[in-house]
Amino acid sequence: MSKTKRPEPSATIRLRFQHHALMLPPPEEALTESPTWLRGRGPVYFADGPVTLVMTLEEEASTSHPSMIEAHAEVLFN
């Protein structure tokens, strides 16, 4: 699930915000691929492809920032 390819259908949505979702790679790719933020709305989060955490923070409400950063760090370090 690299930044250059779209996530596989077996990936897991960890957390949803108004315009973005934090997507985890499938279990078999967990050691080689990182969690990815996807831009979209509702059930459709593949429209524009993966984006960085910084890009999501620029587009989401500032009240969401602490929980987005916490979620991102949690999946990286656990």
GROMACS .gro file of C-alpha atoms in nm:
model
   78
    1MET     CA    1   0.000   0.000   0.000
    2SER     CA    2   0.271   0.244  -0.093
    3LYS     CA    3   0.213   0.611  -0.172
    4THR     CA    4   0.222   0.534  -0.544
    5LYS     CA    5  -0.043   0.262  -0.561
    6ARG     CA    6  -0.400   0.247  -0.442
    7PRO     CA    7  -0.473   0.037  -0.133
    8GLU     CA    8  -0.592  -0.317  -0.184
    9PRO     CA    9  -0.953  -0.401  -0.098
   10SER     CA   10  -0.824  -0.613   0.192
   11ALA     CA   11  -0.684  -0.305   0.364
   12THR     CA   12  -0.861  -0.190   0.681
   13ILE     CA   13  -1.000   0.155   0.749
   14ARG     CA   14  -0.876   0.242   1.098
   15LEU     CA   15  -1.033   0.583   1.145
   16ARG     CA   16  -1.259   0.814   0.942
   17PHE     CA   17  -1.274   1.190   0.947
   18GLN     CA   18  -1.482   1.432   0.745
   19HIS     CA   19  -1.261   1.422   0.434
   20HIS     CA   20  -1.003   1.150   0.506
   21ALA     CA   21  -0.960   0.796   0.634
   22LEU     CA   22  -0.657   0.626   0.788
   23MET     CA   23  -0.611   0.297   0.605
   24LEU     CA   24  -0.400   0.008   0.736
   25PRO     CA   25  -0.234  -0.232   0.494
   26PRO     CA   26  -0.353  -0.593   0.474
   27PRO     CA   27  -0.194  -0.816   0.742
   28GLU     CA   28   0.037  -0.985   0.491
   29GLU     CA   29   0.184  -0.642   0.398
   30ALA     CA   30   0.199  -0.494   0.749
   31LEU     CA   31   0.577  -0.528   0.777
   32THR     CA   32   0.653  -0.377   0.437
   33GLU     CA   33   0.386  -0.111   0.387
   34SER     CA   34   0.290   0.182   0.606
   35PRO     CA   35  -0.052   0.314   0.707
   36THR     CA   36  -0.190   0.559   0.450
   37TRP     CA   37  -0.433   0.850   0.457
   38LEU     CA   38  -0.692   0.854   0.181
   39ARG     CA   39  -0.895   1.149   0.065
   40GLY     CA   40  -1.264   1.094   0.009
   41ARG     CA   41  -1.605   1.107   0.165
   42GLY     CA   42  -1.845   0.851   0.306
   43PRO     CA   43  -1.778   0.496   0.190
   44VAL     CA   44  -1.560   0.614  -0.102
   45TYR     CA   45  -1.202   0.689   0.002
   46PHE     CA   46  -1.010   0.594  -0.312
   47ALA     CA   47  -1.104   0.883  -0.540
   48ASP     CA   48  -0.778   1.081  -0.524
   49GLY     CA   49  -0.537   0.816  -0.401
   50PRO     CA   50  -0.312   0.829  -0.093
   51VAL     CA   51  -0.209   1.156   0.074
   52THR     CA   52   0.030   1.243   0.356
   53LEU     CA   53  -0.065   1.322   0.714
   54VAL     CA   54   0.043   1.683   0.657
   55MET     CA   55  -0.195   1.714   0.362
   56THR     CA   56  -0.482   1.577   0.569
   57LEU     CA   57  -0.411   1.823   0.851
   58GLU     CA   58  -0.429   2.112   0.605
   59GLU     CA   59  -0.773   2.001   0.486
   60GLU     CA   60  -0.944   1.881   0.806
   61ALA     CA   61  -1.087   2.095   1.085
   62SER     CA   62  -0.828   2.189   1.346
   63THR     CA   63  -1.038   2.019   1.615
   64SER     CA   64  -0.960   1.685   1.444
   65HIS     CA   65  -0.582   1.736   1.439
   66PRO     CA   66  -0.496   1.591   1.783
   67SER     CA   67  -0.690   1.269   1.723
   68MET     CA   68  -0.551   1.233   1.370
   69ILE     CA   69  -0.193   1.269   1.490
   70GLU     CA   70  -0.256   1.032   1.781
   71ALA     CA   71  -0.411   0.770   1.552
   72HIS     CA   72  -0.126   0.796   1.304
   73ALA     CA   73   0.138   0.760   1.576
   74GLU     CA   74  -0.051   0.471   1.737
   75VAL     CA   75  -0.051   0.260   1.421
   76LEU     CA   76   0.314   0.338   1.351
   77PHE     CA   77   0.443   0.249   1.695
   78ASN     CA   78   0.217  -0.042   1.794
   0.00000   0.00000   0.00000
